[in-house]
mmCIF file of N, CA and C in Angstrom:
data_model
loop_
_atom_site.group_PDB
_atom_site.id
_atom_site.type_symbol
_atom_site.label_atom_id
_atom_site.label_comp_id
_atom_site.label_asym_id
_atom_site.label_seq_id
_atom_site.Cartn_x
_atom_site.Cartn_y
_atom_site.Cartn_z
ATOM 1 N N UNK A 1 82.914 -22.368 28.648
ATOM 2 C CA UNK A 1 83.895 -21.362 28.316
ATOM 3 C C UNK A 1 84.240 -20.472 29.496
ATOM 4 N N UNK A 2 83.392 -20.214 30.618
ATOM 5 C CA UNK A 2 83.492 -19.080 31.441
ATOM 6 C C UNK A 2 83.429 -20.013 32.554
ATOM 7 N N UNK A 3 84.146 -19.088 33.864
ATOM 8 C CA UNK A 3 83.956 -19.915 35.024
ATOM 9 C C UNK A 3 82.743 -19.563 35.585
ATOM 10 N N UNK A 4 82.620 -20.865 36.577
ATOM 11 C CA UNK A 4 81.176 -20.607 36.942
ATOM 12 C C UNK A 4 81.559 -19.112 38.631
ATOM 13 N N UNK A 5 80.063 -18.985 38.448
ATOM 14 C CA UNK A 5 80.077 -17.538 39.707
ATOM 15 C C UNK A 5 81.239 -17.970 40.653
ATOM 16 N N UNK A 6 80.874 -18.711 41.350
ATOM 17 C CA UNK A 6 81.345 -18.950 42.503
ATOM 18 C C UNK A 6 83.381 -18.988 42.342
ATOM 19 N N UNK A 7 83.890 -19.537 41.780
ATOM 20 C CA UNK A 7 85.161 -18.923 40.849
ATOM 21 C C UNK A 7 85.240 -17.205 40.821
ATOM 22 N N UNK A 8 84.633 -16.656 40.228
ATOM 23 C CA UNK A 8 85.055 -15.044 40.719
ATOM 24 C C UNK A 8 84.532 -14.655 41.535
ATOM 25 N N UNK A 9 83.775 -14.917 43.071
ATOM 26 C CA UNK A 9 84.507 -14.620 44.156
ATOM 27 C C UNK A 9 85.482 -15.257 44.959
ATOM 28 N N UNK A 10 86.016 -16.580 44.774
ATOM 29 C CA UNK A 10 87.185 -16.827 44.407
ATOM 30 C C UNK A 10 88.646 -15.516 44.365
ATOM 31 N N UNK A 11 88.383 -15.780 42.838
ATOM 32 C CA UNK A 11 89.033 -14.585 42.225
ATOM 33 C C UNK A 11 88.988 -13.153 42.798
ATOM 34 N N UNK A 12 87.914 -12.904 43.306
ATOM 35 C CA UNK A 12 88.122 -11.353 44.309
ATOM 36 C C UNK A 12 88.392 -11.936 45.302
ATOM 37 N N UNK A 13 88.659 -12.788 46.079
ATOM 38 C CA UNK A 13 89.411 -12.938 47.205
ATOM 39 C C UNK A 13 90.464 -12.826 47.229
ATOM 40 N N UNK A 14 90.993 -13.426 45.828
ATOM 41 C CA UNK A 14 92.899 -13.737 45.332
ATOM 42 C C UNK A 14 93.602 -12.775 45.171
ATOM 43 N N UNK A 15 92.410 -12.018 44.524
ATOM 44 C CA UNK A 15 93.462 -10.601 43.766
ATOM 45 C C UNK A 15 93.245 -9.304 44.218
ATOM 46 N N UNK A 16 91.588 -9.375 44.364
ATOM 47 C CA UNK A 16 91.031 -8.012 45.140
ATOM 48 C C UNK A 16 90.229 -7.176 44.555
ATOM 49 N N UNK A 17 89.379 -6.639 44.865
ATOM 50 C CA UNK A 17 88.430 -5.863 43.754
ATOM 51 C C UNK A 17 89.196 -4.654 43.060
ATOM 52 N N UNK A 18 90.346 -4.396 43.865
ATOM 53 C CA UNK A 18 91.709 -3.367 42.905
ATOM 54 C C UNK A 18 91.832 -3.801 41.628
ATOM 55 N N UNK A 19 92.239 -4.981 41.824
ATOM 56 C CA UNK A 19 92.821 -5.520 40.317
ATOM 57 C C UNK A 19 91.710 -6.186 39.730
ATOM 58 N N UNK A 20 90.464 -5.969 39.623
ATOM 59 C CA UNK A 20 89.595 -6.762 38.568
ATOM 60 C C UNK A 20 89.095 -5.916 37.688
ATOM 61 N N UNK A 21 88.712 -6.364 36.390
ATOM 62 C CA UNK A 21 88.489 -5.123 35.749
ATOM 63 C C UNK A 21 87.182 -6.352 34.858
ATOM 64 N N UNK A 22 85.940 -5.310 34.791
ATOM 65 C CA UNK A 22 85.092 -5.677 33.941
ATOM 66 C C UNK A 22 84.739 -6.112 32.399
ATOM 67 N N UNK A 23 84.452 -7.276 31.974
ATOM 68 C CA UNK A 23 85.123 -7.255 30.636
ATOM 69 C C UNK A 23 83.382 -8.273 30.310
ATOM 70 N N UNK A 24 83.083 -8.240 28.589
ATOM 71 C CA UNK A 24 81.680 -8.909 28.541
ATOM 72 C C UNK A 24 82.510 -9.942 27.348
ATOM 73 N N UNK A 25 83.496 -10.325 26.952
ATOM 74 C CA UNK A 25 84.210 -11.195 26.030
ATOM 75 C C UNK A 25 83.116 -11.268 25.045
ATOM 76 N N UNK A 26 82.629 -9.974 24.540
ATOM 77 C CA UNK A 26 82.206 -9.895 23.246
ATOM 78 C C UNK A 26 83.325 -9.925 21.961
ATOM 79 N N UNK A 27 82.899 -10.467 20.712
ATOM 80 C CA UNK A 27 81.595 -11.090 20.367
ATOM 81 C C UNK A 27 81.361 -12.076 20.561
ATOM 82 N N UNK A 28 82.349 -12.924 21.060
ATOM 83 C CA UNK A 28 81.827 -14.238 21.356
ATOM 84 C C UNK A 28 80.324 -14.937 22.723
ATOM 85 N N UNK A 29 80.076 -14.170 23.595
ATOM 86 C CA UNK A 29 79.317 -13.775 24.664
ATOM 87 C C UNK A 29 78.223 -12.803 24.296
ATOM 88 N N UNK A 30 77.332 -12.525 24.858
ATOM 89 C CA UNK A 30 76.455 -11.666 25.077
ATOM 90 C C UNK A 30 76.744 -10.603 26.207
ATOM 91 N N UNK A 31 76.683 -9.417 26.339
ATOM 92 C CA UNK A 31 77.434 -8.596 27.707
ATOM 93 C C UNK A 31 76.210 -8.954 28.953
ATOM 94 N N UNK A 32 75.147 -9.389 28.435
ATOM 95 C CA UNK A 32 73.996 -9.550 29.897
ATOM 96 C C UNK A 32 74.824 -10.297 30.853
ATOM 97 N N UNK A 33 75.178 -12.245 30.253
ATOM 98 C CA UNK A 33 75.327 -12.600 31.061
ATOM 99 C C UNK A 33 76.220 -12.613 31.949
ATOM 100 N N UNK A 34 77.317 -11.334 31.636
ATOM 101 C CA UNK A 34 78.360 -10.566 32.042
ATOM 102 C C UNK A 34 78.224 -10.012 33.684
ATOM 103 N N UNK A 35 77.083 -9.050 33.201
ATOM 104 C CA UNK A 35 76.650 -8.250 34.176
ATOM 105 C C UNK A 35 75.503 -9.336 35.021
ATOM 106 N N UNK A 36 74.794 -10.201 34.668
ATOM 107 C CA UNK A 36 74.036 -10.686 35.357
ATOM 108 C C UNK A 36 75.121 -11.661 36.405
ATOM 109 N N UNK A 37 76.422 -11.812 36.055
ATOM 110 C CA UNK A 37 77.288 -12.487 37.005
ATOM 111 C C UNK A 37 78.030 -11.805 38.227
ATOM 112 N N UNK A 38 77.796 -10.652 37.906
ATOM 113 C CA UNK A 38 78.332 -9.358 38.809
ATOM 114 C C UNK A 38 76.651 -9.419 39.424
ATOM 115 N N UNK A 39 76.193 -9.619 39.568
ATOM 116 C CA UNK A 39 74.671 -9.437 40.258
ATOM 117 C C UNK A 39 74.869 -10.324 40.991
ATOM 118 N N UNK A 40 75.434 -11.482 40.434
ATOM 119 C CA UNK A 40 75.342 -12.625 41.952
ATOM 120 C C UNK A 40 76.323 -12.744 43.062
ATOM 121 N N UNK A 41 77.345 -11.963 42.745
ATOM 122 C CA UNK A 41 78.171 -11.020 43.644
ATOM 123 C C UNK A 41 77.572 -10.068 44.816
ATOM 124 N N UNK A 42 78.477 -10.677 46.312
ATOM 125 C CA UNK A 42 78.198 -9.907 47.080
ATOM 126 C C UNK A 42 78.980 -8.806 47.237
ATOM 127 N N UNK A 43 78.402 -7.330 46.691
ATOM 128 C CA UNK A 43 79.325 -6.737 46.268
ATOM 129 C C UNK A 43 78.690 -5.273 46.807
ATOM 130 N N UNK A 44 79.420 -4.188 47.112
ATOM 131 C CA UNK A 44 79.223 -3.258 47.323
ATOM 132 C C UNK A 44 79.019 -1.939 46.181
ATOM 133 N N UNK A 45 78.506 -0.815 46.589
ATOM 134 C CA UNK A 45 78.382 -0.039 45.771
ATOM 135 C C UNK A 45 79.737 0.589 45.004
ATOM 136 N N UNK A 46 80.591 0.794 45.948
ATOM 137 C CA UNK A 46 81.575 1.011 45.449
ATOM 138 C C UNK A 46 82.391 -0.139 44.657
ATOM 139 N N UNK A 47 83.109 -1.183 45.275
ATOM 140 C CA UNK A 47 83.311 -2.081 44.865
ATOM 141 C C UNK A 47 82.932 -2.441 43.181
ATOM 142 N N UNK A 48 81.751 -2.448 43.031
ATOM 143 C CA UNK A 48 80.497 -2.659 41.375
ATOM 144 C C UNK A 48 81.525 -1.430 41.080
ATOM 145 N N UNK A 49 81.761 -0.498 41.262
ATOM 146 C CA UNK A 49 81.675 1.203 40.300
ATOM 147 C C UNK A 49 83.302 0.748 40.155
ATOM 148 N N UNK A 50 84.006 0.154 40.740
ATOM 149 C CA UNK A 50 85.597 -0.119 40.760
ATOM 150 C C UNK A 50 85.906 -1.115 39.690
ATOM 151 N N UNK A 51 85.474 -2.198 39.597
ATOM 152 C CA UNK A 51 85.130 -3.363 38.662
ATOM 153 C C UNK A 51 84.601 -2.704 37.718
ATOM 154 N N UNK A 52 83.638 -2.077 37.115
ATOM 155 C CA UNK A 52 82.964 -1.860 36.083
ATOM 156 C C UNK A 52 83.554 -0.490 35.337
ATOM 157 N N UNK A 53 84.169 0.366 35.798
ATOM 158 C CA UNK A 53 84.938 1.498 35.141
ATOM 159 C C UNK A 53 86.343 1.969 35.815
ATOM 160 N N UNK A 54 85.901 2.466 37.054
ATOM 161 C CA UNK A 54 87.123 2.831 37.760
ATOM 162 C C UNK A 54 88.466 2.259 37.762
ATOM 163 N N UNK A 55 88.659 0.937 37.756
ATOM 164 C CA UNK A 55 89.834 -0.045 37.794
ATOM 165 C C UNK A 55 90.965 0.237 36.427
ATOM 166 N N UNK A 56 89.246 0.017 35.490
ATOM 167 C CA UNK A 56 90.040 0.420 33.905
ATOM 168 C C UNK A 56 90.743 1.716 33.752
ATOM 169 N N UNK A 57 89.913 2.817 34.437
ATOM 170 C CA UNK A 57 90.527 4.375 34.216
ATOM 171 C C UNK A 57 92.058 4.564 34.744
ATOM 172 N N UNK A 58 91.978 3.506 35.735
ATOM 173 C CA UNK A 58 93.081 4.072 36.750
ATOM 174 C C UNK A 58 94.199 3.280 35.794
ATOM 175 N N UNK A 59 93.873 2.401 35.052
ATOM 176 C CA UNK A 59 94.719 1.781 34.649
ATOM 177 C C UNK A 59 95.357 2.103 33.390
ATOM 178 N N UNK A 60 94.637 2.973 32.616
ATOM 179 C CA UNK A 60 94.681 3.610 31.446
ATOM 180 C C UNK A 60 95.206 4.805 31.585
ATOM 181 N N UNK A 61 95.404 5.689 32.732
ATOM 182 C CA UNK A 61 95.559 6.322 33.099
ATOM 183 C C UNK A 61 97.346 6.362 33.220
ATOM 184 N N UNK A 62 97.699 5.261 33.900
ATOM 185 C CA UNK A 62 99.042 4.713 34.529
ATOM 186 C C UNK A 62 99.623 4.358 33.088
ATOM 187 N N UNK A 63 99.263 4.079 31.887
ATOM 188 C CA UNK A 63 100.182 3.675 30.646
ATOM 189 C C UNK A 63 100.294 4.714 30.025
#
């Protein structure tokens, strides 16, 4: 159902850690293996805090 890791950094290469926004496709998923996929990401502190809330605010913000 989900792509494997290596696909979303991929995907942050394509689009950018601007435009990604954190999501756990509950209920169908569990949110761990969500976040345990953002772990295998080489990813910065900021970057993680942009993806995981910030992206959404800014975006919620703008509608």
């Amino acid at each position: 159902w989900g792509p494997p890791e290596d696909h979303l950094e991929t995907l942050l290469t394509t689009v950018g850690v601007d435009r990604f926004v954190f999501g756990t496709g509950q209920p169908l998923r569990i949110p761990e293996t969500s976040v345990v996929k953002l772990d295998l990401l080489d990813l910065t502190v900021a970057q993680r805090a942009a993806i995981e809330s910030h992206n959404a605010l800014t975006g919620l913000r703008a509608a």
